[in-house]
Amino acid sequence: MAPTPEIKVPIIWVLGGPGSGKGTQCDRIVQKYGFTHLSSGDLLRNEVSSGSPRGKELTAIMERGELVPIDVVLELLKEAILQALPTSKGYLIDGYPREKEQGILFEQRIAPVNLVIFFDASEETLVSRLLERAKTSGRVDDNEETIKKRLHTFNTHNDHVIQQYPEKLRRIHAERSPEEIFAETSGFIDQLLANF
Ligand SMILES: Nc1ncnc2c1ncn2[C@@H]1O[C@H](COP(=O)(O)OP(=O)(O)O)[C@@H](O)[C@H]1O
Ligand SMILES: [Mg+2]
């Protein structure tokens, strides 16, 4: 990969299980702060719909509820980050890193992270929200079988990821209304910006 120019705006990782409300909260953060929202899942789904050979391989992996190869996600993310760099006020990296190694490589190859937000919700809550979302999302992975596998994948890796960032981590109870969650989330972002 080519060297990365220096990034002088905040980088926030937004983590949480599938259905924990990452996308919902990121939409609100974008409205309030004008940050660049990059969802690794959306970047991958765009690659899939482009119909490229890499996209077809990705479809098969995503349908199995597994993690796609590390370099593919990182390369897509890096391209998107650099593209937005001239105007970005900050980055929300939604759903990445999914495993410890992804976090390490992101910081090595792109930039250090400034804040790690983790939306914490029980498995029951995640499943019921995803089954509700499935009615309209059209996502290949919003079905009961794949949801179980995604939760398993998430549970296997998440603790190892967030344990790496004890000082930057903000754990947010995500079984509340989107408004309450956003109030707490924006408090953490305000703190970050005040010290940036
Ligand atoms: N705080 C919340 N309370 C209830 N439902 C929520 C909440 N946040 C999100 N949802 C719903 O849960 C589903 C998953 O949310 P989404 O933001 O897509 O999660 P993620 O991006 O983490 O997978 C969506 O249907 C969304 O409308
Ligand atoms: Mg999402």
PDB file of C-alpha atoms and ligand atoms in Angstrom:
ATOM      1  CA  MET A   1       0.000   0.000   0.000  1.00  0.00           C
ATOM      2  CA  ALA A   2       1.143   3.569  -0.685  1.00  0.00           C
ATOM      3  CA  PRO A   3       2.071   5.730   2.321  1.00  0.00           C
ATOM      4  CA  THR A   4      -0.840   7.581   3.858  1.00  0.00           C
ATOM      5  CA  PRO A   5      -0.834  11.375   4.166  1.00  0.00           C
ATOM      6  CA  GLU A   6      -1.247  12.693   7.687  1.00  0.00           C
ATOM      7  CA  ILE A   7      -4.840  12.797   8.911  1.00  0.00           C
ATOM      8  CA  LYS A   8      -5.464  15.826  11.103  1.00  0.00           C
ATOM      9  CA  VAL A   9      -9.100  15.222  12.013  1.00  0.00           C
ATOM     10  CA  PRO A  10     -10.552  12.835  14.620  1.00  0.00           C
ATOM     11  CA  ILE A  11     -11.007   9.181  13.839  1.00  0.00           C
ATOM     12  CA  ILE A  12     -13.742   7.387  15.760  1.00  0.00           C
ATOM     13  CA  TRP A  13     -14.407   3.675  15.583  1.00  0.00           C
ATOM     14  CA  VAL A  14     -18.049   2.786  16.134  1.00  0.00           C
ATOM     15  CA  LEU A  15     -18.404  -0.780  17.357  1.00  0.00           C
ATOM     16  CA  GLY A  16     -21.207  -3.034  18.505  1.00  0.00           C
ATOM     17  CA  GLY A  17     -22.931  -6.239  17.504  1.00  0.00           C
ATOM     18  CA  PRO A  18     -25.071  -6.469  14.388  1.00  0.00           C
ATOM     19  CA  GLY A  19     -28.253  -4.544  15.152  1.00  0.00           C
ATOM     20  CA  SER A  20     -26.763  -2.606  18.076  1.00  0.00           C
ATOM     21  CA  GLY A  21     -27.627   0.679  16.363  1.00  0.00           C
ATOM     22  CA  LYS A  22     -24.304   1.732  14.855  1.00  0.00           C
ATOM     23  CA  GLY A  23     -25.870   2.927  11.608  1.00  0.00           C
ATOM     24  CA  THR A  24     -28.715   4.695  13.404  1.00  0.00           C
ATOM     25  CA  GLN A  25     -26.345   6.585  15.691  1.00  0.00           C
ATOM     26  CA  CYS A  26     -23.865   7.356  12.915  1.00  0.00           C
ATOM     27  CA  ASP A  27     -26.632   9.045  10.902  1.00  0.00           C
ATOM     28  CA  ARG A  28     -27.281  11.341  13.853  1.00  0.00           C
ATOM     29  CA  ILE A  29     -23.604  12.018  14.434  1.00  0.00           C
ATOM     30  CA  VAL A  30     -23.211  12.966  10.774  1.00  0.00           C
ATOM     31  CA  GLN A  31     -26.129  15.389  11.034  1.00  0.00           C
ATOM     32  CA  LYS A  32     -24.710  17.085  14.111  1.00  0.00           C
ATOM     33  CA  TYR A  33     -20.967  17.021  13.444  1.00  0.00           C
ATOM     34  CA  GLY A  34     -20.668  16.643   9.671  1.00  0.00           C
ATOM     35  CA  PHE A  35     -18.254  13.740   9.987  1.00  0.00           C
ATOM     36  CA  THR A  36     -17.538  11.332   7.151  1.00  0.00           C
ATOM     37  CA  HIS A  37     -19.393   8.071   7.824  1.00  0.00           C
ATOM     38  CA  LEU A  38     -17.723   4.959   6.470  1.00  0.00           C
ATOM     39  CA  SER A  39     -19.444   1.666   7.135  1.00  0.00           C
ATOM     40  CA  SER A  40     -17.204  -1.259   6.316  1.00  0.00           C
ATOM     41  CA  GLY A  41     -20.332  -3.297   5.607  1.00  0.00           C
ATOM     42  CA  ASP A  42     -21.617  -0.691   3.138  1.00  0.00           C
ATOM     43  CA  LEU A  43     -18.238  -0.451   1.421  1.00  0.00           C
ATOM     44  CA  LEU A  44     -18.257  -4.219   1.012  1.00  0.00           C
ATOM     45  CA  ARG A  45     -21.845  -4.283  -0.193  1.00  0.00           C
ATOM     46  CA  ASN A  46     -20.979  -1.596  -2.780  1.00  0.00           C
ATOM     47  CA  GLU A  47     -18.106  -3.721  -3.966  1.00  0.00           C
ATOM     48  CA  VAL A  48     -20.508  -6.660  -4.248  1.00  0.00           C
ATOM     49  CA  SER A  49     -23.050  -4.713  -6.296  1.00  0.00           C
ATOM     50  CA  SER A  50     -20.300  -3.523  -8.640  1.00  0.00           C
ATOM     51  CA  GLY A  51     -20.295  -7.146  -9.858  1.00  0.00           C
ATOM     52  CA  SER A  52     -16.486  -7.416  -9.838  1.00  0.00           C
ATOM     53  CA  PRO A  53     -14.909 -10.854  -9.296  1.00  0.00           C
ATOM     54  CA  ARG A  54     -13.793  -9.648  -5.862  1.00  0.00           C
ATOM     55  CA  GLY A  55     -17.447  -8.736  -5.203  1.00  0.00           C
ATOM     56  CA  LYS A  56     -18.646 -12.257  -6.025  1.00  0.00           C
ATOM     57  CA  GLU A  57     -16.165 -13.824  -3.669  1.00  0.00           C
ATOM     58  CA  LEU A  58     -17.302 -11.395  -0.981  1.00  0.00           C
ATOM     59  CA  THR A  59     -20.967 -12.321  -1.439  1.00  0.00           C
ATOM     60  CA  ALA A  60     -20.234 -15.939  -0.654  1.00  0.00           C
ATOM     61  CA  ILE A  61     -18.318 -15.028   2.491  1.00  0.00           C
ATOM     62  CA  MET A  62     -20.960 -12.563   3.726  1.00  0.00           C
ATOM     63  CA  GLU A  63     -23.745 -15.105   3.165  1.00  0.00           C
ATOM     64  CA  ARG A  64     -21.877 -17.451   5.451  1.00  0.00           C
ATOM     65  CA  GLY A  65     -21.751 -14.704   8.110  1.00  0.00           C
ATOM     66  CA  GLU A  66     -17.948 -14.844   8.170  1.00  0.00           C
ATOM     67  CA  LEU A  67     -15.306 -12.119   8.069  1.00  0.00           C
ATOM     68  CA  VAL A  68     -13.871 -11.125   4.709  1.00  0.00           C
ATOM     69  CA  PRO A  69     -10.076 -11.055   4.259  1.00  0.00           C
ATOM     70  CA  ILE A  70      -8.419  -8.292   6.244  1.00  0.00           C
ATOM     71  CA  ASP A  71      -6.681  -6.570   3.340  1.00  0.00           C
ATOM     72  CA  VAL A  72      -9.854  -6.218   1.309  1.00  0.00           C
ATOM     73  CA  VAL A  73     -11.663  -4.245   3.993  1.00  0.00           C
ATOM     74  CA  LEU A  74      -8.632  -2.188   4.903  1.00  0.00           C
ATOM     75  CA  GLU A  75      -7.930  -1.271   1.292  1.00  0.00           C
ATOM     76  CA  LEU A  76     -11.552  -0.237   0.699  1.00  0.00           C
ATOM     77  CA  LEU A  77     -11.519   1.826   3.893  1.00  0.00           C
ATOM     78  CA  LYS A  78      -8.242   3.488   3.099  1.00  0.00           C
ATOM     79  CA  GLU A  79      -9.401   4.452  -0.393  1.00  0.00           C
ATOM     80  CA  ALA A  80     -12.574   5.977   1.034  1.00  0.00           C
ATOM     81  CA  ILE A  81     -10.710   7.833   3.793  1.00  0.00           C
ATOM     82  CA  LEU A  82      -8.215   9.346   1.370  1.00  0.00           C
ATOM     83  CA  GLN A  83     -10.938  10.326  -1.053  1.00  0.00           C
ATOM     84  CA  ALA A  84     -12.711  12.340   1.651  1.00  0.00           C
ATOM     85  CA  LEU A  85      -9.546  13.781   3.172  1.00  0.00           C
ATOM     86  CA  PRO A  86      -9.565  17.263   1.572  1.00  0.00           C
ATOM     87  CA  THR A  87     -12.918  18.189   3.143  1.00  0.00           C
ATOM     88  CA  SER A  88     -13.491  15.766   6.014  1.00  0.00           C
ATOM     89  CA  LYS A  89     -14.104  17.113   9.528  1.00  0.00           C
ATOM     90  CA  GLY A  90     -13.613  13.703  11.064  1.00  0.00           C
ATOM     91  CA  TYR A  91     -14.267  10.046  10.406  1.00  0.00           C
ATOM     92  CA  LEU A  92     -16.756   7.573  11.781  1.00  0.00           C
ATOM     93  CA  ILE A  93     -15.527   4.104  11.007  1.00  0.00           C
ATOM     94  CA  ASP A  94     -18.638   1.972  11.491  1.00  0.00           C
ATOM     95  CA  GLY A  95     -18.240  -1.745  12.098  1.00  0.00           C
ATOM     96  CA  TYR A  96     -14.443  -1.880  11.915  1.00  0.00           C
ATOM     97  CA  PRO A  97     -12.265  -3.396  13.343  1.00  0.00           C
ATOM     98  CA  ARG A  98     -14.091  -6.714  13.594  1.00  0.00           C
ATOM     99  CA  GLU A  99     -11.036  -8.478  14.972  1.00  0.00           C
ATOM    100  CA  LYS A 100      -7.948  -7.468  16.894  1.00  0.00           C
ATOM    101  CA  GLU A 101      -5.588  -7.751  13.947  1.00  0.00           C
ATOM    102  CA  GLN A 102      -7.760  -5.405  11.856  1.00  0.00           C
ATOM    103  CA  GLY A 103      -7.406  -2.715  14.497  1.00  0.00           C
ATOM    104  CA  ILE A 104      -3.659  -3.111  14.665  1.00  0.00           C
ATOM    105  CA  LEU A 105      -3.311  -2.890  10.883  1.00  0.00           C
ATOM    106  CA  PHE A 106      -5.604   0.132  10.638  1.00  0.00           C
ATOM    107  CA  GLU A 107      -3.427   2.089  13.052  1.00  0.00           C
ATOM    108  CA  GLN A 108      -0.234   0.942  11.335  1.00  0.00           C
ATOM    109  CA  ARG A 109      -1.338   1.686   7.812  1.00  0.00           C
ATOM    110  CA  ILE A 110      -3.769   4.587   8.153  1.00  0.00           C
ATOM    111  CA  ALA A 111      -3.689   6.511  11.445  1.00  0.00           C
ATOM    112  CA  PRO A 112      -4.174   6.145  15.199  1.00  0.00           C
ATOM    113  CA  VAL A 113      -7.753   6.006  16.413  1.00  0.00           C
ATOM    114  CA  ASN A 114      -8.894   8.774  18.794  1.00  0.00           C
ATOM    115  CA  LEU A 115     -12.087   7.311  20.275  1.00  0.00           C
ATOM    116  CA  VAL A 116     -13.655   3.847  20.370  1.00  0.00           C
ATOM    117  CA  ILE A 117     -17.397   3.796  20.942  1.00  0.00           C
ATOM    118  CA  PHE A 118     -18.983   0.456  21.770  1.00  0.00           C
ATOM    119  CA  PHE A 119     -22.772   0.033  21.712  1.00  0.00           C
ATOM    120  CA  ASP A 120     -23.550  -2.715  24.164  1.00  0.00           C
ATOM    121  CA  ALA A 121     -26.773  -4.712  23.811  1.00  0.00           C
ATOM    122  CA  SER A 122     -27.862  -8.247  24.700  1.00  0.00           C
ATOM    123  CA  GLU A 123     -28.092 -10.986  22.130  1.00  0.00           C
ATOM    124  CA  GLU A 124     -31.908 -11.123  22.470  1.00  0.00           C
ATOM    125  CA  THR A 125     -32.152  -7.427  21.619  1.00  0.00           C
ATOM    126  CA  LEU A 126     -29.832  -7.774  18.647  1.00  0.00           C
ATOM    127  CA  VAL A 127     -31.735 -10.722  17.194  1.00  0.00           C
ATOM    128  CA  SER A 128     -35.139  -9.103  17.522  1.00  0.00           C
ATOM    129  CA  ARG A 129     -33.963  -5.834  15.949  1.00  0.00           C
ATOM    130  CA  LEU A 130     -32.299  -7.639  13.051  1.00  0.00           C
ATOM    131  CA  LEU A 131     -35.358  -9.748  12.345  1.00  0.00           C
ATOM    132  CA  GLU A 132     -37.381  -6.535  12.274  1.00  0.00           C
ATOM    133  CA  ARG A 133     -34.839  -4.850   9.976  1.00  0.00           C
ATOM    134  CA  ALA A 134     -34.902  -7.931   7.711  1.00  0.00           C
ATOM    135  CA  LYS A 135     -38.453  -7.075   6.628  1.00  0.00           C
ATOM    136  CA  THR A 136     -37.207  -4.039   4.695  1.00  0.00           C
ATOM    137  CA  SER A 137     -33.397  -4.142   4.451  1.00  0.00           C
ATOM    138  CA  GLY A 138     -32.978  -6.588   1.570  1.00  0.00           C
ATOM    139  CA  ARG A 139     -29.641  -7.600   3.094  1.00  0.00           C
ATOM    140  CA  VAL A 140     -28.486 -11.128   2.291  1.00  0.00           C
ATOM    141  CA  ASP A 141     -27.272 -11.521   5.869  1.00  0.00           C
ATOM    142  CA  ASP A 142     -30.481 -10.425   7.667  1.00  0.00           C
ATOM    143  CA  ASN A 143     -31.977 -13.890   8.109  1.00  0.00           C
ATOM    144  CA  GLU A 144     -32.174 -16.037  11.209  1.00  0.00           C
ATOM    145  CA  GLU A 145     -29.490 -18.523  10.212  1.00  0.00           C
ATOM    146  CA  THR A 146     -26.925 -15.902   9.196  1.00  0.00           C
ATOM    147  CA  ILE A 147     -27.793 -13.699  12.168  1.00  0.00           C
ATOM    148  CA  LYS A 148     -26.812 -16.525  14.525  1.00  0.00           C
ATOM    149  CA  LYS A 149     -23.489 -16.920  12.761  1.00  0.00           C
ATOM    150  CA  ARG A 150     -22.831 -13.173  12.740  1.00  0.00           C
ATOM    151  CA  LEU A 151     -23.492 -13.018  16.466  1.00  0.00           C
ATOM    152  CA  HIS A 152     -21.146 -15.911  17.027  1.00  0.00           C
ATOM    153  CA  THR A 153     -18.445 -14.208  14.931  1.00  0.00           C
ATOM    154  CA  PHE A 154     -19.002 -10.966  16.821  1.00  0.00           C
ATOM    155  CA  ASN A 155     -18.887 -12.621  20.253  1.00  0.00           C
ATOM    156  CA  THR A 156     -15.713 -14.482  19.349  1.00  0.00           C
ATOM    157  CA  HIS A 157     -13.769 -11.352  18.451  1.00  0.00           C
ATOM    158  CA  ASN A 158     -15.241  -8.293  20.089  1.00  0.00           C
ATOM    159  CA  ASP A 159     -13.735  -8.535  23.565  1.00  0.00           C
ATOM    160  CA  HIS A 160     -10.280  -9.008  22.089  1.00  0.00           C
ATOM    161  CA  VAL A 161     -10.780  -5.882  19.999  1.00  0.00           C
ATOM    162  CA  ILE A 162     -12.033  -3.514  22.668  1.00  0.00           C
ATOM    163  CA  GLN A 163      -9.552  -4.740  25.297  1.00  0.00           C
ATOM    164  CA  GLN A 164      -6.819  -3.170  23.175  1.00  0.00           C
ATOM    165  CA  TYR A 165      -8.098   0.377  23.789  1.00  0.00           C
ATOM    166  CA  PRO A 166      -8.890   0.742  27.501  1.00  0.00           C
ATOM    167  CA  GLU A 167      -8.305   4.499  27.554  1.00  0.00           C
ATOM    168  CA  LYS A 168     -10.089   5.349  24.345  1.00  0.00           C
ATOM    169  CA  LEU A 169     -13.049   3.039  24.908  1.00  0.00           C
ATOM    170  CA  ARG A 170     -16.517   4.435  25.725  1.00  0.00           C
ATOM    171  CA  ARG A 171     -19.036   1.677  26.442  1.00  0.00           C
ATOM    172  CA  ILE A 172     -22.601   2.811  25.872  1.00  0.00           C
ATOM    173  CA  HIS A 173     -25.664   0.937  27.018  1.00  0.00           C
ATOM    174  CA  ALA A 174     -27.589   0.527  23.765  1.00  0.00           C
ATOM    175  CA  GLU A 175     -30.924  -0.845  24.954  1.00  0.00           C
ATOM    176  CA  ARG A 176     -32.436   2.592  25.291  1.00  0.00           C
ATOM    177  CA  SER A 177     -34.126   4.975  22.914  1.00  0.00           C
ATOM    178  CA  PRO A 178     -32.016   6.317  20.029  1.00  0.00           C
ATOM    179  CA  GLU A 179     -32.370   9.782  21.613  1.00  0.00           C
ATOM    180  CA  GLU A 180     -30.937   8.725  24.975  1.00  0.00           C
ATOM    181  CA  ILE A 181     -28.113   6.843  23.314  1.00  0.00           C
ATOM    182  CA  PHE A 182     -27.307   9.796  21.118  1.00  0.00           C
ATOM    183  CA  ALA A 183     -27.237  12.167  24.079  1.00  0.00           C
ATOM    184  CA  GLU A 184     -24.548  10.085  25.756  1.00  0.00           C
ATOM    185  CA  THR A 185     -22.660   9.488  22.515  1.00  0.00           C
ATOM    186  CA  SER A 186     -22.531  13.157  21.589  1.00  0.00           C
ATOM    187  CA  GLY A 187     -21.272  13.948  25.089  1.00  0.00           C
ATOM    188  CA  PHE A 188     -18.255  11.743  24.431  1.00  0.00           C
ATOM    189  CA  ILE A 189     -17.690  13.305  21.020  1.00  0.00           C
ATOM    190  CA  ASP A 190     -17.891  16.807  22.489  1.00  0.00           C
ATOM    191  CA  GLN A 191     -15.237  15.826  25.049  1.00  0.00           C
ATOM    192  CA  LEU A 192     -13.022  14.494  22.297  1.00  0.00           C
ATOM    193  CA  LEU A 193     -13.382  17.651  20.202  1.00  0.00           C
ATOM    194  CA  ALA A 194     -12.713  19.895  23.203  1.00  0.00           C
ATOM    195  CA  ASN A 195      -9.346  18.199  23.694  1.00  0.00           C
ATOM    196  CA  PHE A 196      -8.444  17.619  20.058  1.00  0.00           C
TER     197      PHE A 196
HETATM  198  N1  LIG B   1     -32.011   2.398  20.214  1.00  0.00           N
HETATM  199  C1  LIG B   1     -32.747   1.604  19.419  1.00  0.00           C
HETATM  200  N2  LIG B   1     -33.893   1.071  19.887  1.00  0.00           N
HETATM  201  C2  LIG B   1     -34.638   0.296  19.092  1.00  0.00           C
HETATM  202  N3  LIG B   1     -34.338  -0.057  17.825  1.00  0.00           N
HETATM  203  C3  LIG B   1     -33.204   0.440  17.301  1.00  0.00           C
HETATM  204  C4  LIG B   1     -32.351   1.279  18.073  1.00  0.00           C
HETATM  205  N4  LIG B   1     -31.285   1.616  17.301  1.00  0.00           N
HETATM  206  C5  LIG B   1     -31.473   0.993  16.100  1.00  0.00           C
HETATM  207  N5  LIG B   1     -32.627   0.288  16.112  1.00  0.00           N
HETATM  208  C6  LIG B   1     -33.159  -0.528  15.018  1.00  0.00           C
HETATM  209  O1  LIG B   1     -32.401  -1.740  15.025  1.00  0.00           O
HETATM  210  C7  LIG B   1     -32.068  -2.143  13.694  1.00  0.00           C
HETATM  211  C8  LIG B   1     -30.551  -2.208  13.558  1.00  0.00           C
HETATM  212  O2  LIG B   1     -30.020  -0.910  13.684  1.00  0.00           O
HETATM  213  P1  LIG B   1     -28.770  -0.479  12.807  1.00  0.00           P
HETATM  214  O3  LIG B   1     -28.529   0.970  13.106  1.00  0.00           O
HETATM  215  O4  LIG B   1     -28.953  -0.894  11.394  1.00  0.00           O
HETATM  216  O5  LIG B   1     -27.658  -1.390  13.537  1.00  0.00           O
HETATM  217  P2  LIG B   1     -26.190  -1.783  13.069  1.00  0.00           P
HETATM  218  O6  LIG B   1     -25.766  -0.750  12.060  1.00  0.00           O
HETATM  219  O7  LIG B   1     -25.409  -1.734  14.346  1.00  0.00           O
HETATM  220  O8  LIG B   1     -26.313  -3.167  12.543  1.00  0.00           O
HETATM  221  C9  LIG B   1     -32.698  -1.127  12.773  1.00  0.00           C
HETATM  222  O9  LIG B   1     -33.914  -1.651  12.310  1.00  0.00           O
HETATM  223  C10 LIG B   1     -32.919   0.088  13.653  1.00  0.00           C
HETATM  224  O10 LIG B   1     -34.020   0.835  13.227  1.00  0.00           O
HETATM  225 MG    MG B   2     -24.927  -0.977  10.125  1.00  0.00          MG
END
